[in-house]
């Protein structure tokens, strides 16, 4: 659907940033946050040596952030747009 609408990587990047910002705001006020997965991803960012491993950690970090928001709508859009959003992430990197 996105390809047929001629949505660019730059446009997807804008949407991804907006979803991540709102997810971070919501996650910050969530009653319980499971940060273990995020710490694991950060460790890989800092110490990883393989590009694919670091890219997968990047995807996992952002995906977990959207889940921690506790918002079913943000999670829905994260799932619905996951492939396209993270292709834009790889494009940016």
N, CA, C and O atoms as a printed pandas DataFrame, in Angstrom:
     atom_number atom_name residue_name chain_id  residue_number  x_coord  y_coord  z_coord
0              1         N          UNK        A               1    0.828   -1.184    0.000
1              2        CA          UNK        A               1    0.000    0.000    0.000
2              3         C          UNK        A               1    0.877    1.254    0.000
3              4         O          UNK        A               1    0.623    2.197   -0.750
4              5         N          UNK        A               2    1.920    1.257    0.857
5              6        CA          UNK        A               2    2.796    2.419    0.916
6              7         C          UNK        A               2    3.553    2.610   -0.393
7              8         O          UNK        A               2    3.746    3.737   -0.849
8              9         N          UNK        A               3    3.981    1.499   -0.994
9             10        CA          UNK        A               3    4.707    1.607   -2.258
10            11         C          UNK        A               3    3.814    2.172   -3.348
11            12         O          UNK        A               3    4.258    2.994   -4.150
12            13         N          UNK        A               4    2.563    1.740   -3.387
13            14        CA          UNK        A               4    1.654    2.238   -4.424
14            15         C          UNK        A               4    1.277    3.697   -4.188
15            16         O          UNK        A               4    0.862    4.389   -5.117
16            17         N          UNK        A               5    1.419    4.167   -2.951
17            18        CA          UNK        A               5    1.125    5.570   -2.634
18            19         C          UNK        A               5    2.356    6.446   -2.850
19            20         O          UNK        A               5    2.306    7.662   -2.664
20            21         N          UNK        A               6    3.456    5.816   -3.245
21            22        CA          UNK        A               6    4.706    6.535   -3.514
22            23         C          UNK        A               6    5.194    7.304   -2.288
23            24         O          UNK        A               6    5.576    8.471   -2.375
24            25         N          UNK        A               7    5.170    6.617   -1.145
25            26        CA          UNK        A               7    5.657    7.204    0.102
26            27         C          UNK        A               7    7.178    7.044    0.118
27            28         O          UNK        A               7    7.695    5.944   -0.074
28            29         N          UNK        A               8    7.879    8.137    0.345
29            30        CA          UNK        A               8    9.344    8.102    0.317
30            31         C          UNK        A               8    9.907    7.664    1.668
31            32         O          UNK        A               8    9.206    7.666    2.680
32            33         N          UNK        A               9   11.184    7.290    1.661
33            34        CA          UNK        A               9   11.862    6.951    2.913
34            35         C          UNK        A               9   11.873    8.158    3.848
35            36         O          UNK        A               9   11.747    8.002    5.062
36            37         N          UNK        A              10   12.023    9.348    3.295
37            38        CA          UNK        A              10   12.012   10.553    4.127
38            39         C          UNK        A              10   10.661   10.740    4.813
39            40         O          UNK        A              10   10.607   11.113    5.985
40            41         N          UNK        A              11    9.567   10.481    4.086
41            42        CA          UNK        A              11    8.227   10.578    4.674
42            43         C          UNK        A              11    8.040    9.548    5.785
43            44         O          UNK        A              11    7.488    9.861    6.840
44            45         N          UNK        A              12    8.498    8.324    5.547
45            46        CA          UNK        A              12    8.397    7.275    6.563
46            47         C          UNK        A              12    9.244    7.615    7.781
47            48         O          UNK        A              12    8.861    7.322    8.914
48            49         N          UNK        A              13   10.382    8.228    7.547
49            50        CA          UNK        A              13   11.246    8.635    8.649
50            51         C          UNK        A              13   10.506    9.619    9.564
51            52         O          UNK        A              13   10.607    9.526   10.787
52            53         N          UNK        A              14    9.774   10.546    8.980
53            54        CA          UNK        A              14    8.998   11.518    9.754
54            55         C          UNK        A              14    7.943   10.807   10.604
55            56         O          UNK        A              14    7.762   11.135   11.777
56            57         N          UNK        A              15    7.251    9.836   10.011
57            58        CA          UNK        A              15    6.222    9.085   10.735
58            59         C          UNK        A              15    6.854    8.267   11.860
59            60         O          UNK        A              15    6.331    8.226   12.973
60            61         N          UNK        A              16    7.979    7.619   11.563
61            62        CA          UNK        A              16    8.651    6.806   12.571
62            63         C          UNK        A              16    9.077    7.664   13.753
63            64         O          UNK        A              16    8.890    7.267   14.903
64            65         N          UNK        A              17    9.643    8.830   13.488
65            66        CA          UNK        A              17   10.075    9.724   14.569
66            67         C          UNK        A              17    8.869   10.152   15.412
67            68         O          UNK        A              17    8.948   10.168   16.641
68            69         N          UNK        A              18    7.766   10.494   14.763
69            70        CA          UNK        A              18    6.562   10.912   15.496
70            71         C          UNK        A              18    6.051    9.779   16.388
71            72         O          UNK        A              18    5.707   10.013   17.546
72            73         N          UNK        A              19    5.997    8.554   15.859
73            74        CA          UNK        A              19    5.546    7.410   16.658
74            75         C          UNK        A              19    6.497    7.147   17.826
75            76         O          UNK        A              19    6.052    6.857   18.937
76            77         N          UNK        A              20    7.795    7.247   17.578
77            78        CA          UNK        A              20    8.765    6.992   18.637
78            79         C          UNK        A              20    8.706    8.064   19.720
79            80         O          UNK        A              20    8.813    7.748   20.904
80            81         N          UNK        A              21    8.538    9.314   19.337
81            82        CA          UNK        A              21    8.447   10.379   20.337
82            83         C          UNK        A              21    7.229   10.184   21.239
83            84         O          UNK        A              21    7.327   10.296   22.461
84            85         N          UNK        A              22    6.100    9.895   20.635
85            86        CA          UNK        A              22    4.897    9.675   21.441
86            87         C          UNK        A              22    5.048    8.419   22.286
87            88         O          UNK        A              22    4.618    8.395   23.440
88            89         N          UNK        A              23    5.646    7.388   21.733
89            90        CA          UNK        A              23    5.883    6.156   22.497
90            91         C          UNK        A              23    6.777    6.432   23.697
91            92         O          UNK        A              23    6.519    5.927   24.789
92            93         N          UNK        A              24    7.823    7.227   23.507
93            94        CA          UNK        A              24    8.732    7.554   24.611
94            95         C          UNK        A              24    8.001    8.340   25.698
95            96         O          UNK        A              24    8.202    8.093   26.887
96            97         N          UNK        A              25    7.156    9.285   25.292
97            98        CA          UNK        A              25    6.385   10.053   26.281
98            99         C          UNK        A              25    5.475    9.131   27.084
99           100         O          UNK        A              25    5.417    9.218   28.311
100          101         N          UNK        A              26    4.771    8.252   26.390
101          102        CA          UNK        A              26    3.844    7.350   27.062
102          103         C          UNK        A              26    4.596    6.335   27.929
103          104         O          UNK        A              26    4.149    6.020   29.032
104          105         N          UNK        A              27    5.711    5.830   27.451
105          106        CA          UNK        A              27    6.493    4.857   28.215
106          107         C          UNK        A              27    7.048    5.484   29.489
107          108         O          UNK        A              27    7.177    4.812   30.512
108          109         N          UNK        A              28    7.376    6.772   29.424
109          110        CA          UNK        A              28    7.941    7.460   30.585
110          111         C          UNK        A              28    6.940    7.570   31.737
111          112         O          UNK        A              28    7.338    7.655   32.899
112          113         N          UNK        A              29    5.654    7.570   31.418
113          114        CA          UNK        A              29    4.641    7.673   32.472
114          115         C          UNK        A              29    3.947    6.345   32.749
115          116         O          UNK        A              29    3.039    6.270   33.576
116          117         N          UNK        A              30    4.382    5.302   32.053
117          118        CA          UNK        A              30    3.796    3.974   32.274
118          119         C          UNK        A              30    4.166    3.494   33.672
119          120         O          UNK        A              30    5.271    3.754   34.147
120          121         N          UNK        A              31    3.237    2.789   34.337
121          122        CA          UNK        A              31    3.493    2.366   35.716
122          123         C          UNK        A              31    4.648    1.379   35.857
123          124         O          UNK        A              31    5.367    1.411   36.856
124          125         N          UNK        A              32    4.832    0.514   34.884
125          126        CA          UNK        A              32    5.896   -0.493   34.956
126          127         C          UNK        A              32    6.600   -0.539   33.612
127          128         O          UNK        A              32    5.965   -0.646   32.563
128          129         N          UNK        A              33    7.902   -0.457   33.660
129          130        CA          UNK        A              33    8.665   -0.524   32.423
130          131         C          UNK        A              33    9.685   -1.650   32.528
131          132         O          UNK        A              33   10.441   -1.728   33.497
132          133         N          UNK        A              34    9.699   -2.511   31.534
133          134        CA          UNK        A              34   10.676   -3.590   31.451
134          135         C          UNK        A              34   11.833   -3.078   30.596
135          136         O          UNK        A              34   11.747   -3.039   29.369
136          137         N          UNK        A              35   12.897   -2.692   31.257
137          138        CA          UNK        A              35   14.012   -2.075   30.552
138          139         C          UNK        A              35   15.114   -3.052   30.159
139          140         O          UNK        A              35   16.058   -2.665   29.471
140          141         N          UNK        A              36   15.013   -4.310   30.580
141          142        CA          UNK        A              36   16.081   -5.275   30.299
142          143         C          UNK        A              36   16.368   -5.391   28.801
143          144         O          UNK        A              36   17.529   -5.400   28.390
144          145         N          UNK        A              37   15.324   -5.479   27.993
145          146        CA          UNK        A              37   15.519   -5.607   26.544
146          147         C          UNK        A              37   16.189   -4.360   25.977
147          148         O          UNK        A              37   17.042   -4.459   25.095
148          149         N          UNK        A              38   15.813   -3.206   26.472
149          150        CA          UNK        A              38   16.408   -1.965   25.975
150          151         C          UNK        A              38   17.884   -1.881   26.374
151          152         O          UNK        A              38   18.718   -1.449   25.579
152          153         N          UNK        A              39   18.207   -2.292   27.603
153          154        CA          UNK        A              39   19.606   -2.301   28.032
154          155         C          UNK        A              39   20.432   -3.270   27.171
155          156         O          UNK        A              39   21.581   -2.984   26.834
156          157         N          UNK        A              40   19.842   -4.408   26.823
157          158        CA          UNK        A              40   20.536   -5.375   25.968
158          159         C          UNK        A              40   20.853   -4.740   24.617
159          160         O          UNK        A              40   21.960   -4.883   24.098
160          161         N          UNK        A              41   19.881   -4.045   24.062
161          162        CA          UNK        A              41   20.075   -3.387   22.763
162          163         C          UNK        A              41   21.140   -2.301   22.855
163          164         O          UNK        A              41   21.978   -2.173   21.962
164          165         N          UNK        A              42   21.111   -1.531   23.918
165          166        CA          UNK        A              42   22.105   -0.464   24.099
166          167         C          UNK        A              42   23.505   -1.072   24.210
167          168         O          UNK        A              42   24.464   -0.525   23.667
168          169         N          UNK        A              43   23.621   -2.191   24.907
169          170        CA          UNK        A              43   24.917   -2.863   25.014
170          171         C          UNK        A              43   25.435   -3.239   23.622
171          172         O          UNK        A              43   26.613   -3.056   23.316
172          173         N          UNK        A              44   24.541   -3.763   22.790
173          174        CA          UNK        A              44   24.941   -4.142   21.433
174          175         C          UNK        A              44   25.327   -2.906   20.622
175          176         O          UNK        A              44   26.288   -2.951   19.854
176          177         N          UNK        A              45   24.589   -1.801   20.783
177          178        CA          UNK        A              45   24.961   -0.552   20.090
178          179         C          UNK        A              45   26.396   -0.174   20.428
179          180         O          UNK        A              45   27.170    0.208   19.550
180          181         N          UNK        A              46   26.746   -0.283   21.708
181          182        CA          UNK        A              46   28.044    0.172   22.177
182          183         C          UNK        A              46   29.175   -0.819   21.908
183          184         O          UNK        A              46   30.319   -0.414   21.697
184          185         N          UNK        A              47   28.860   -2.115   21.914
185          186        CA          UNK        A              47   29.917   -3.117   21.837
186          187         C          UNK        A              47   29.820   -4.049   20.632
187          188         O          UNK        A              47   30.727   -4.847   20.393
188          189         N          UNK        A              48   28.743   -3.955   19.881
189          190        CA          UNK        A              48   28.576   -4.841   18.735
190          191         C          UNK        A              48   29.605   -4.557   17.657
191          192         O          UNK        A              48   30.088   -3.434   17.514
192          193         N          UNK        A              49   29.927   -5.587   16.908
193          194        CA          UNK        A              49   30.911   -5.437   15.837
194          195         C          UNK        A              49   30.337   -5.761   14.464
195          196         O          UNK        A              49   30.914   -5.385   13.443
196          197         N          UNK        A              50   29.212   -6.452   14.436
197          198        CA          UNK        A              50   28.610   -6.826   13.149
198          199         C          UNK        A              50   27.467   -5.877   12.819
199          200         O          UNK        A              50   26.620   -5.590   13.664
200          201         N          UNK        A              51   27.454   -5.400   11.594
201          202        CA          UNK        A              51   26.453   -4.424   11.160
202          203         C          UNK        A              51   25.043   -4.980   11.318
203          204         O          UNK        A              51   24.155   -4.276   11.801
204          205         N          UNK        A              52   24.825   -6.220   10.923
205          206        CA          UNK        A              52   23.483   -6.810   11.012
206          207         C          UNK        A              52   23.033   -6.931   12.472
207          208         O          UNK        A              52   21.870   -6.678   12.783
208          209         N          UNK        A              53   23.936   -7.311   13.354
209          210        CA          UNK        A              53   23.619   -7.429   14.780
210          211         C          UNK        A              53   23.199   -6.063   15.348
211          212         O          UNK        A              53   22.227   -5.973   16.098
212          213         N          UNK        A              54   23.923   -5.020   14.994
213          214        CA          UNK        A              54   23.616   -3.670   15.466
214          215         C          UNK        A              54   22.290   -3.192   14.877
215          216         O          UNK        A              54   21.485   -2.582   15.580
216          217         N          UNK        A              55   22.059   -3.467   13.591
217          218        CA          UNK        A              55   20.800   -3.076   12.949
218          219         C          UNK        A              55   19.615   -3.785   13.594
219          220         O          UNK        A              55   18.573   -3.169   13.817
220          221         N          UNK        A              56   19.766   -5.074   13.894
221          222        CA          UNK        A              56   18.681   -5.818   14.555
222          223         C          UNK        A              56   18.419   -5.288   15.961
223          224         O          UNK        A              56   17.270   -5.236   16.400
224          225         N          UNK        A              57   19.472   -4.896   16.665
225          226        CA          UNK        A              57   19.304   -4.313   17.997
226          227         C          UNK        A              57   18.592   -2.973   17.903
227          228         O          UNK        A              57   17.785   -2.631   18.768
228          229         N          UNK        A              58   18.888   -2.224   16.866
229          230        CA          UNK        A              58   18.224   -0.939   16.637
230          231         C          UNK        A              58   16.725   -1.139   16.441
231          232         O          UNK        A              58   15.913   -0.428   17.032
232          233         N          UNK        A              59   16.372   -2.102   15.618
233          234        CA          UNK        A              59   14.961   -2.415   15.378
234          235         C          UNK        A              59   14.292   -2.878   16.673
235          236         O          UNK        A              59   13.200   -2.421   17.009
236          237         N          UNK        A              60   14.952   -3.784   17.397
237          238        CA          UNK        A              60   14.377   -4.310   18.639
238          239         C          UNK        A              60   14.185   -3.200   19.667
239          240         O          UNK        A              60   13.172   -3.179   20.365
240          241         N          UNK        A              61   15.141   -2.278   19.771
241          242        CA          UNK        A              61   15.045   -1.174   20.710
242          243         C          UNK        A              61   13.815   -0.325   20.426
243          244         O          UNK        A              61   13.027   -0.044   21.329
244          245         N          UNK        A              62   13.651    0.082   19.175
245          246        CA          UNK        A              62   12.529    0.950   18.815
246          247         C          UNK        A              62   11.189    0.216   18.917
247          248         O          UNK        A              62   10.186    0.805   19.321
248          249         N          UNK        A              63   11.175   -1.050   18.557
249          250        CA          UNK        A              63    9.954   -1.848   18.662
250          251         C          UNK        A              63    9.547   -1.987   20.134
251          252         O          UNK        A              63    8.370   -1.858   20.472
252          253         N          UNK        A              64   10.518   -2.247   20.997
253          254        CA          UNK        A              64   10.228   -2.390   22.426
254          255         C          UNK        A              64    9.740   -1.066   23.012
255          256         O          UNK        A              64    8.849   -1.046   23.861
256          257         N          UNK        A              65   10.323    0.029   22.556
257          258        CA          UNK        A              65    9.892    1.351   23.020
258          259         C          UNK        A              65    8.409    1.558   22.731
259          260         O          UNK        A              65    7.669    2.037   23.591
260          261         N          UNK        A              66    7.973    1.200   21.528
261          262        CA          UNK        A              66    6.562    1.375   21.177
262          263         C          UNK        A              66    5.672    0.470   22.018
263          264         O          UNK        A              66    4.562    0.861   22.381
264          265         N          UNK        A              67    6.144   -0.733   22.333
265          266        CA          UNK        A              67    5.376   -1.646   23.173
266          267         C          UNK        A              67    5.278   -1.109   24.605
267          268         O          UNK        A              67    4.236   -1.230   25.248
268          269         N          UNK        A              68    6.366   -0.517   25.096
269          270        CA          UNK        A              68    6.374   -0.007   26.474
270          271         C          UNK        A              68    5.447    1.185   26.652
271          272         O          UNK        A              68    5.123    1.548   27.783
272          273         N          UNK        A              69    5.020    1.794   25.569
273          274        CA          UNK        A              69    4.103    2.932   25.680
274          275         C          UNK        A              69    2.800    2.506   26.345
275          276         O          UNK        A              69    2.119    3.320   26.969
276          277         N          UNK        A              70    2.455    1.218   26.209
277          278        CA          UNK        A              70    1.205    0.727   26.760
278          279         C          UNK        A              70   -0.004    1.110   25.930
279          280         O          UNK        A              70   -1.138    0.790   26.289
280          281         N          UNK        A              71    0.234    1.786   24.834
281          282        CA          UNK        A              71   -0.858    2.222   23.972
282          283         C          UNK        A              71   -1.147    1.171   22.909
283          284         O          UNK        A              71   -0.277    0.855   22.097
284          285         N          UNK        A              72   -2.365    0.627   22.907
285          286        CA          UNK        A              72   -2.689   -0.353   21.875
286          287         C          UNK        A              72   -2.653    0.253   20.475
287          288         O          UNK        A              72   -2.370   -0.446   19.502
288          289         N          UNK        A              73   -2.935    1.535   20.372
289          290        CA          UNK        A              73   -2.921    2.189   19.057
290          291         C          UNK        A              73   -1.489    2.324   18.545
291          292         O          UNK        A              73   -1.220    2.036   17.378
292          293         N          UNK        A              74   -0.569    2.760   19.405
293          294        CA          UNK        A              74    0.828    2.852   18.984
294          295         C          UNK        A              74    1.381    1.473   18.638
295          296         O          UNK        A              74    2.123    1.322   17.667
296          297         N          UNK        A              75    1.019    0.476   19.428
297          298        CA          UNK        A              75    1.455   -0.894   19.124
298          299         C          UNK        A              75    0.875   -1.367   17.801
299          300         O          UNK        A              75    1.564   -2.023   17.020
300          301         N          UNK        A              76   -0.391   -1.038   17.542
301          302        CA          UNK        A              76   -1.024   -1.415   16.283
302          303         C          UNK        A              76   -0.269   -0.822   15.099
303          304         O          UNK        A              76    0.054   -1.528   14.143
304          305         N          UNK        A              77    0.012    0.484   15.168
305          306        CA          UNK        A              77    0.721    1.123   14.062
306          307         C          UNK        A              77    2.151    0.620   13.947
307          308         O          UNK        A              77    2.684    0.497   12.844
308          309         N          UNK        A              78    2.763    0.332   15.072
309          310        CA          UNK        A              78    4.112   -0.240   15.033
310          311         C          UNK        A              78    4.098   -1.567   14.288
311          312         O          UNK        A              78    4.979   -1.831   13.471
312          313         N          UNK        A              79    3.089   -2.413   14.571
313          314        CA          UNK        A              79    2.967   -3.692   13.877
314          315         C          UNK        A              79    2.625   -3.500   12.410
315          316         O          UNK        A              79    3.231   -4.120   11.536
316          317         N          UNK        A              80    1.652   -2.639   12.145
317          318        CA          UNK        A              80    1.170   -2.456   10.776
318          319         C          UNK        A              80    2.250   -1.868    9.865
319          320         O          UNK        A              80    2.326   -2.206    8.684
320          321         N          UNK        A              81    3.064   -1.004   10.412
321          322        CA          UNK        A              81    4.063   -0.311    9.600
322          323         C          UNK        A              81    5.486   -0.819    9.841
323          324         O          UNK        A              81    6.443   -0.240    9.327
324          325         N          UNK        A              82    5.629   -1.887   10.613
325          326        CA          UNK        A              82    6.951   -2.328   11.046
326          327         C          UNK        A              82    7.946   -2.485    9.900
327          328         O          UNK        A              82    9.043   -1.929    9.961
328          329         N          UNK        A              83    7.595   -3.208    8.888
329          330        CA          UNK        A              83    8.543   -3.447    7.792
330          331         C          UNK        A              83    8.929   -2.131    7.132
331          332         O          UNK        A              83   10.112   -1.864    6.918
332          333         N          UNK        A              84    7.949   -1.320    6.813
333          334        CA          UNK        A              84    8.232   -0.053    6.143
334          335         C          UNK        A              84    8.987    0.914    7.043
335          336         O          UNK        A              84    9.921    1.580    6.596
336          337         N          UNK        A              85    8.589    0.993    8.305
337          338        CA          UNK        A              85    9.259    1.914    9.227
338          339         C          UNK        A              85   10.719    1.538    9.423
339          340         O          UNK        A              85   11.590    2.407    9.460
340          341         N          UNK        A              86   10.980    0.268    9.547
341          342        CA          UNK        A              86   12.352   -0.125    9.816
342          343         C          UNK        A              86   13.193   -0.180    8.544
343          344         O          UNK        A              86   14.422   -0.131    8.613
344          345         N          UNK        A              87   12.551   -0.279    7.397
345          346        CA          UNK        A              87   13.300   -0.081    6.152
346          347         C          UNK        A              87   13.779    1.371    6.094
347          348         O          UNK        A              87   14.888    1.646    5.635
348          349         N          UNK        A              88   12.946    2.290    6.557
349          350        CA          UNK        A              88   13.353    3.690    6.589
350          351         C          UNK        A              88   14.483    3.897    7.575
351          352         O          UNK        A              88   15.351    4.742    7.356
352          353         N          UNK        A              89   14.484    3.132    8.665
353          354        CA          UNK        A              89   15.564    3.198    9.644
354          355         C          UNK        A              89   16.875    2.739    9.006
355          356         O          UNK        A              89   17.910    3.385    9.170
356          357         N          UNK        A              90   16.825    1.623    8.279
357          358        CA          UNK        A              90   18.020    1.125    7.600
358          359         C          UNK        A              90   18.481    2.104    6.520
359          360         O          UNK        A              90   19.680    2.316    6.337
360          361         N          UNK        A              91   17.538    2.687    5.821
361          362        CA          UNK        A              91   17.861    3.672    4.782
362          363         C          UNK        A              91   18.593    4.862    5.407
363          364         O          UNK        A              91   19.589    5.343    4.867
364          365         N          UNK        A              92   18.091    5.324    6.541
365          366        CA          UNK        A              92   18.719    6.448    7.238
366          367         C          UNK        A              92   20.128    6.102    7.677
367          368         O          UNK        A              92   21.047    6.911    7.547
368          369         N          UNK        A              93   20.295    4.881    8.203
369          370        CA          UNK        A              93   21.628    4.464    8.682
370          371         C          UNK        A              93   22.582    4.287    7.524
371          372         O          UNK        A              93   23.745    3.940    7.731
